[in-house]
Amino acid sequence: MRRIILEIYQRRELLKGLVVRNLKIRYKGSVLGFFWSLLDPLFMMFIYLLFIRIMRFSIDLPYLLSGIIVWQFFVMCVNDSLGAISGNTNLVKKIYFPRVILPLSQVLANLVNFLLSLAVLFVFLLFIRTDIQVAGLLILPVIVFLEAIFCLGLALAVSSISVYFRDAYHIVGVLLMAWFFMTPIIYPTSLVPERFFSLYLLNPLSSILIVFRGILFGTAMPGGPLLFVSLGFCVVLFAVGIVIFAKLEPYFADVL
Amino acid sequence: MSAITVENLGKRFFLKHEVQRSLKSTILNIFRGRTLKEEFWALRGVNFTVEKGQTLGVIGANGAGKSILLSLLAGTMKATEGSVRVEGKVSSLLELGAGFHPDLTGRENIYLNGAILGLSKNEIAKRFDSIVAFAELEEFIDTPVKHYSSGMYVRLGFAVAVEVDPDVLLIDEVLAVGDETFRKKCLAKIDSLQKQGKTLLIVSHDLETVKKISEQALLLDEGSLLEIGQPRNVVDKYIDLGIHKQEDLEVKEWGNRDAEIKDIVLMNRHGEEKQRFKNGEAIQIKINYDAHERIDNPIFGYSIADNDGKLIFGTNTQIAGVDIDFIEGKGSIILMLDPNILIRGKFYFSFSLHSSDHITNYHRKENWVYFWMEADNEEIGFVKFPAKWKF
């Protein structure tokens, strides 16, 4: 573990270069360029809003937009990680550098996107005059950090497994779809039956969203101490991701 | 002191008998208790050292394990057994521009590729101008590389890789790409790296280049080391073994086959079979044919092409004024090139058999057999003119 961190530190220039590359190429050639990372969640919000109104739920905008932004960070990390190794065959086969830099650079690029989206969220909240709990802003970095390492853990696992099993592409697509509905993004947590709630919190993304909204908007934080356990899963999944990646990493060049 | 030490190196792969690995088939195979794995050693029992400042040329047919050896030296693959020790900073000139992204500009790619190869931003900035100058891309440096020609792409890749300033440089078949001018430039750069005392390991199909630039050569065949030593001797052995098939020109064959050219035997004047000839030595070619029906006044033709498929010379029995009354059944005809005026390189014979009016083509086979020419002197080119100096 220390060796990996040291190696990453030694190659920080490369990491930085790849993060910048990932951000650059995502929007290169499009007219609105970087603004898309900000427009995407807004458009999604309007689509869901329309749908939700038709379904006659009541949901407020800050709740919905925060859900979309948190979800998007996660989903982009997972989708990008599918090709993190297998999409860079040439590099992996030809040149030695710590492979972990590839998924890491993608998660970091998405993190940059996420932080910018958060900025947009706050501008939006000011605009519609929502009350933000200032104390919550101090805890926010912890939540962002937990989501980031959760995403990184998952990205490490997915990127290395997908080198060996191409079916991962399809499986991930289906799982993400289910995951979307198992996370309180477009519906309030009050819809989740009480007896399933501890099961529901097995998904760290649920607790991340519950706490995220709780500390910012003062919405209810159901689950009590179970929330901490659920957030703890982020760390566990991060560790599992590292172990899987480390196990599979030496043979990437053999399989690709 | 040795820069590269390789001891008892082996790399094993498991060949799976499915083209596509998928979760479903894997699970099914686990349930059926079948392990469709076959062991395959891409490299085994390889030992050698390269002294600091020396250049080692690696030759061998495709699939001999050359690229695997480079991957093991570069550290992208892990050895199954044995060990690899490389002293100092390694840089790979493997597949130029491997890290380029088509949507980024030349400038952005230089920084990114430099970082991949282990340079810091400052180091790249310092070398930036010389990289651009070497690649001759001053005008296009802010254009996305997807708009580059393949030559420009390769030039940029080479320019970045040599600027990494490694102690050990691994070069994989990069001299085969690019135009002649750039090739010369690369060779000049390699020469200057050698003078700076860098250790080089070069994989190449270009045997003449290997002979010229390396102090030592290594011959791989099917994963094992066949020979290491003087480049000249190793290259000779490689040619003698006849395992260098990968770079052959494509054999093309057509005709109605009423009469066929069955096989060709290359010999010297005394009828000894050979594939390598010295300049001035006679080449005796026995063409065995089989005419399935009686053919009156047939014409036998031959031509010689160089390694790039460029025609050097061609003639036939009609032009030479040799009348062949008829052929029927099996027989042979002798062609004597005496003296042969080729100097060095690899050459290909094509043969044809057609009717006297050139309308019916019985059998034609292009680039069928090849032979090697060698010369002891320093003359250049591939044909020796009978020239005399007067002073």
CSV table of N, CA and C in Angstrom, one decimal, chain B residues 275-354:
chain,number,residue,atom,x,y,z
B,275,GLN,N,21.3,-21.1,-50.5
B,275,GLN,CA,20.4,-20.0,-50.5
B,275,GLN,C,21.1,-18.7,-50.3
B,276,ARG,N,22.4,-18.8,-50.1
B,276,ARG,CA,23.2,-17.6,-49.9
B,276,ARG,C,24.3,-17.6,-50.9
B,277,PHE,N,24.5,-16.5,-51.6
B,277,PHE,CA,25.5,-16.5,-52.7
B,277,PHE,C,26.4,-15.3,-52.5
B,278,LYS,N,27.6,-15.4,-52.9
B,278,LYS,CA,28.5,-14.3,-52.9
B,278,LYS,C,28.4,-13.6,-54.3
B,279,ASN,N,28.7,-12.3,-54.2
B,279,ASN,CA,28.8,-11.5,-55.5
B,279,ASN,C,29.7,-12.2,-56.5
B,280,GLY,N,29.3,-12.4,-57.7
B,280,GLY,CA,30.2,-12.9,-58.7
B,280,GLY,C,30.1,-14.4,-58.8
B,281,GLU,N,29.6,-15.1,-57.8
B,281,GLU,CA,29.4,-16.5,-57.8
B,281,GLU,C,28.2,-16.8,-58.8
B,282,ALA,N,28.3,-18.0,-59.4
B,282,ALA,CA,27.2,-18.3,-60.3
B,282,ALA,C,26.0,-18.9,-59.6
B,283,ILE,N,24.8,-18.6,-60.1
B,283,ILE,CA,23.6,-19.2,-59.5
B,283,ILE,C,23.1,-20.1,-60.5
B,284,GLN,N,22.9,-21.4,-60.2
B,284,GLN,CA,22.3,-22.3,-61.1
B,284,GLN,C,20.9,-22.7,-60.6
B,285,ILE,N,20.0,-22.5,-61.5
B,285,ILE,CA,18.6,-22.7,-61.1
B,285,ILE,C,18.0,-23.8,-61.9
B,286,LYS,N,17.5,-24.8,-61.2
B,286,LYS,CA,16.9,-25.9,-61.9
B,286,LYS,C,15.4,-25.8,-61.7
B,287,ILE,N,14.7,-25.7,-62.9
B,287,ILE,CA,13.2,-25.5,-62.9
B,287,ILE,C,12.6,-26.9,-63.2
B,288,ASN,N,12.0,-27.5,-62.3
B,288,ASN,CA,11.3,-28.8,-62.6
B,288,ASN,C,9.8,-28.5,-63.0
B,289,TYR,N,9.5,-29.0,-64.2
B,289,TYR,CA,8.1,-28.8,-64.7
B,289,TYR,C,7.4,-30.1,-64.9
B,290,ASP,N,6.1,-30.0,-65.1
B,290,ASP,CA,5.3,-31.1,-65.4
B,290,ASP,C,4.2,-30.7,-66.4
B,291,ALA,N,4.4,-31.1,-67.6
B,291,ALA,CA,3.4,-30.8,-68.6
B,291,ALA,C,2.3,-31.9,-68.7
B,292,HIS,N,1.1,-31.5,-68.4
B,292,HIS,CA,0.1,-32.6,-68.4
B,292,HIS,C,-0.4,-33.0,-69.8
B,293,GLU,N,-0.1,-32.1,-70.8
B,293,GLU,CA,-0.3,-32.4,-72.2
B,293,GLU,C,0.8,-31.9,-73.0
B,294,ARG,N,0.9,-32.3,-74.2
B,294,ARG,CA,2.0,-31.9,-75.1
B,294,ARG,C,1.8,-30.4,-75.4
B,295,ILE,N,2.9,-29.6,-75.2
B,295,ILE,CA,2.8,-28.2,-75.5
B,295,ILE,C,4.0,-27.9,-76.4
B,296,ASP,N,3.6,-27.3,-77.6
B,296,ASP,CA,4.7,-27.0,-78.6
B,296,ASP,C,5.2,-25.6,-78.3
B,297,ASN,N,6.5,-25.4,-78.5
B,297,ASN,CA,7.1,-24.1,-78.4
B,297,ASN,C,6.8,-23.3,-77.1
B,298,PRO,N,6.9,-23.9,-76.0
B,298,PRO,CA,6.6,-23.2,-74.8
B,298,PRO,C,7.7,-22.1,-74.5
B,299,ILE,N,7.4,-21.2,-73.6
B,299,ILE,CA,8.3,-20.2,-73.2
B,299,ILE,C,8.5,-20.2,-71.7
B,300,PHE,N,9.7,-20.3,-71.3
B,300,PHE,CA,10.0,-20.2,-69.8
B,300,PHE,C,10.5,-18.8,-69.6
B,301,GLY,N,10.0,-18.1,-68.5
B,301,GLY,CA,10.5,-16.8,-68.2
B,301,GLY,C,10.9,-16.7,-66.7
B,302,TYR,N,11.7,-15.8,-66.4
B,302,TYR,CA,12.0,-15.6,-65.0
B,302,TYR,C,12.3,-14.1,-64.7
B,303,SER,N,12.1,-13.7,-63.5
B,303,SER,CA,12.5,-12.3,-63.2
B,303,SER,C,13.0,-12.3,-61.7
B,304,ILE,N,13.8,-11.2,-61.4
B,304,ILE,CA,14.3,-11.0,-60.1
B,304,ILE,C,13.8,-9.7,-59.5
B,305,ALA,N,13.3,-9.8,-58.3
B,305,ALA,CA,12.8,-8.5,-57.6
B,305,ALA,C,13.6,-8.3,-56.3
B,306,ASP,N,13.7,-7.1,-55.9
B,306,ASP,CA,14.3,-6.9,-54.6
B,306,ASP,C,13.3,-7.1,-53.5
B,307,ASN,N,13.8,-6.8,-52.3
B,307,ASN,CA,13.0,-7.0,-51.1
B,307,ASN,C,11.7,-6.2,-51.0
B,308,ASP,N,11.7,-5.1,-51.7
B,308,ASP,CA,10.5,-4.3,-51.7
B,308,ASP,C,9.5,-4.7,-52.9
B,309,GLY,N,9.9,-5.7,-53.6
B,309,GLY,CA,9.1,-6.1,-54.7
B,309,GLY,C,9.4,-5.4,-56.0
B,310,LYS,N,10.4,-4.6,-56.0
B,310,LYS,CA,10.7,-3.8,-57.2
B,310,LYS,C,11.5,-4.7,-58.2
B,311,LEU,N,11.0,-4.7,-59.4
B,311,LEU,CA,11.6,-5.6,-60.5
B,311,LEU,C,13.0,-5.1,-60.8
B,312,ILE,N,13.9,-6.0,-60.8
B,312,ILE,CA,15.3,-5.7,-61.2
B,312,ILE,C,15.6,-6.1,-62.6
B,313,PHE,N,15.2,-7.3,-62.9
B,313,PHE,CA,15.5,-7.8,-64.3
B,313,PHE,C,14.6,-9.0,-64.6
B,314,GLY,N,14.3,-9.1,-65.9
B,314,GLY,CA,13.4,-10.2,-66.3
B,314,GLY,C,13.6,-10.6,-67.7
B,315,THR,N,13.6,-11.8,-68.1
B,315,THR,CA,13.7,-12.2,-69.5
B,315,THR,C,13.1,-13.6,-69.7
B,316,ASN,N,13.0,-14.1,-70.9
B,316,ASN,CA,12.5,-15.4,-71.1
B,316,ASN,C,13.3,-16.1,-72.2
B,317,THR,N,12.9,-17.4,-72.5
B,317,THR,CA,13.7,-18.2,-73.4
B,317,THR,C,13.5,-17.6,-74.9
B,318,GLN,N,12.3,-17.0,-75.1
B,318,GLN,CA,12.1,-16.5,-76.5
B,318,GLN,C,13.0,-15.3,-76.8
B,319,ILE,N,13.1,-14.4,-75.8
B,319,ILE,CA,14.0,-13.2,-75.9
B,319,ILE,C,15.4,-13.7,-76.1
B,320,ALA,N,15.8,-14.7,-75.3
B,320,ALA,CA,17.2,-15.2,-75.3
B,320,ALA,C,17.5,-16.0,-76.5
B,321,GLY,N,16.4,-16.3,-77.3
B,321,GLY,CA,16.6,-17.0,-78.6
B,321,GLY,C,16.8,-18.5,-78.4
B,322,VAL,N,16.2,-19.0,-77.3
B,322,VAL,CA,16.3,-20.5,-77.0
B,322,VAL,C,15.0,-21.1,-77.5
B,323,ASP,N,15.0,-21.9,-78.5
B,323,ASP,CA,13.8,-22.6,-78.9
B,323,ASP,C,13.6,-23.9,-78.2
B,324,ILE,N,12.5,-24.0,-77.7
B,324,ILE,CA,12.1,-25.3,-77.0
B,324,ILE,C,11.1,-26.0,-77.9
B,325,ASP,N,11.4,-27.1,-78.5
B,325,ASP,CA,10.5,-27.7,-79.4
B,325,ASP,C,9.1,-28.1,-78.8
B,326,PHE,N,9.2,-28.9,-77.8
B,326,PHE,CA,7.9,-29.2,-77.1
B,326,PHE,C,8.2,-29.7,-75.7
B,327,ILE,N,7.3,-29.7,-74.8
B,327,ILE,CA,7.4,-30.3,-73.5
B,327,ILE,C,6.2,-31.2,-73.3
B,328,GLU,N,6.5,-32.3,-72.7
B,328,GLU,CA,5.4,-33.3,-72.3
B,328,GLU,C,5.9,-34.1,-71.2
B,329,GLY,N,5.0,-34.2,-70.1
B,329,GLY,CA,5.4,-35.0,-68.9
B,329,GLY,C,6.4,-34.2,-68.1
B,330,LYS,N,7.1,-34.9,-67.2
B,330,LYS,CA,8.0,-34.3,-66.3
B,330,LYS,C,9.3,-34.0,-67.0
B,331,GLY,N,9.9,-32.9,-66.5
B,331,GLY,CA,11.3,-32.6,-67.0
B,331,GLY,C,11.8,-31.4,-66.3
B,332,SER,N,13.0,-31.0,-66.7
B,332,SER,CA,13.6,-29.8,-66.0
B,332,SER,C,14.4,-29.0,-67.0
B,333,ILE,N,14.5,-27.7,-66.7
B,333,ILE,CA,15.3,-26.8,-67.5
B,333,ILE,C,16.2,-26.0,-66.6
B,334,ILE,N,17.4,-25.8,-67.0
B,334,ILE,CA,18.4,-25.1,-66.2
B,334,ILE,C,18.6,-23.7,-66.6
B,335,LEU,N,18.6,-22.8,-65.6
B,335,LEU,CA,18.9,-21.4,-65.9
B,335,LEU,C,20.2,-21.1,-65.1
B,336,MET,N,21.2,-20.5,-65.8
B,336,MET,CA,22.5,-20.3,-65.2
B,336,MET,C,22.7,-18.8,-65.2
B,337,LEU,N,22.9,-18.2,-64.0
B,337,LEU,CA,23.2,-16.8,-63.9
B,337,LEU,C,24.7,-16.7,-63.6
B,338,ASP,N,25.5,-16.4,-64.6
B,338,ASP,CA,26.9,-16.5,-64.4
B,338,ASP,C,27.6,-15.4,-65.2
B,339,PRO,N,28.3,-14.5,-64.5
B,339,PRO,CA,28.3,-14.3,-63.0
B,339,PRO,C,27.1,-13.6,-62.6
B,340,ASN,N,26.7,-13.7,-61.4
B,340,ASN,CA,25.6,-12.9,-61.0
B,340,ASN,C,26.1,-11.6,-60.4
B,341,ILE,N,25.6,-10.5,-60.8
B,341,ILE,CA,26.2,-9.2,-60.5
B,341,ILE,C,25.5,-8.5,-59.4
B,342,LEU,N,24.6,-9.2,-58.7
B,342,LEU,CA,24.0,-8.6,-57.5
B,342,LEU,C,25.0,-8.5,-56.4
B,343,ILE,N,24.9,-7.5,-55.5
B,343,ILE,CA,25.8,-7.4,-54.4
B,343,ILE,C,25.3,-7.9,-53.1
B,344,ARG,N,24.3,-7.2,-52.5
B,344,ARG,CA,23.9,-7.7,-51.2
B,344,ARG,C,22.4,-7.5,-51.0
B,345,GLY,N,21.8,-8.3,-50.2
B,345,GLY,CA,20.4,-8.1,-49.9
B,345,GLY,C,19.6,-9.4,-50.1
B,346,LYS,N,18.3,-9.3,-50.1
B,346,LYS,CA,17.4,-10.4,-50.3
B,346,LYS,C,16.7,-10.2,-51.6
B,347,PHE,N,16.7,-11.2,-52.4
B,347,PHE,CA,16.0,-11.1,-53.7
B,347,PHE,C,15.1,-12.3,-53.9
B,348,TYR,N,14.1,-12.0,-54.8
B,348,TYR,CA,13.1,-13.0,-55.1
B,348,TYR,C,13.0,-13.4,-56.6
B,349,PHE,N,12.8,-14.6,-56.8
B,349,PHE,CA,12.6,-15.1,-58.2
B,349,PHE,C,11.1,-15.3,-58.5
B,350,SER,N,10.7,-14.9,-59.7
B,350,SER,CA,9.4,-15.3,-60.2
B,350,SER,C,9.6,-16.1,-61.4
B,351,PHE,N,8.8,-17.0,-61.7
B,351,PHE,CA,8.9,-17.9,-62.9
B,351,PHE,C,7.6,-17.9,-63.6
B,352,SER,N,7.7,-18.1,-65.0
B,352,SER,CA,6.5,-18.2,-65.7
B,352,SER,C,6.7,-19.3,-66.9
B,353,LEU,N,5.6,-19.8,-67.3
B,353,LEU,CA,5.5,-20.8,-68.4
B,353,LEU,C,4.3,-20.4,-69.2
B,354,HIS,N,4.6,-20.0,-70.5
B,354,HIS,CA,3.4,-19.6,-71.3
B,354,HIS,C,3.6,-20.0,-72.7
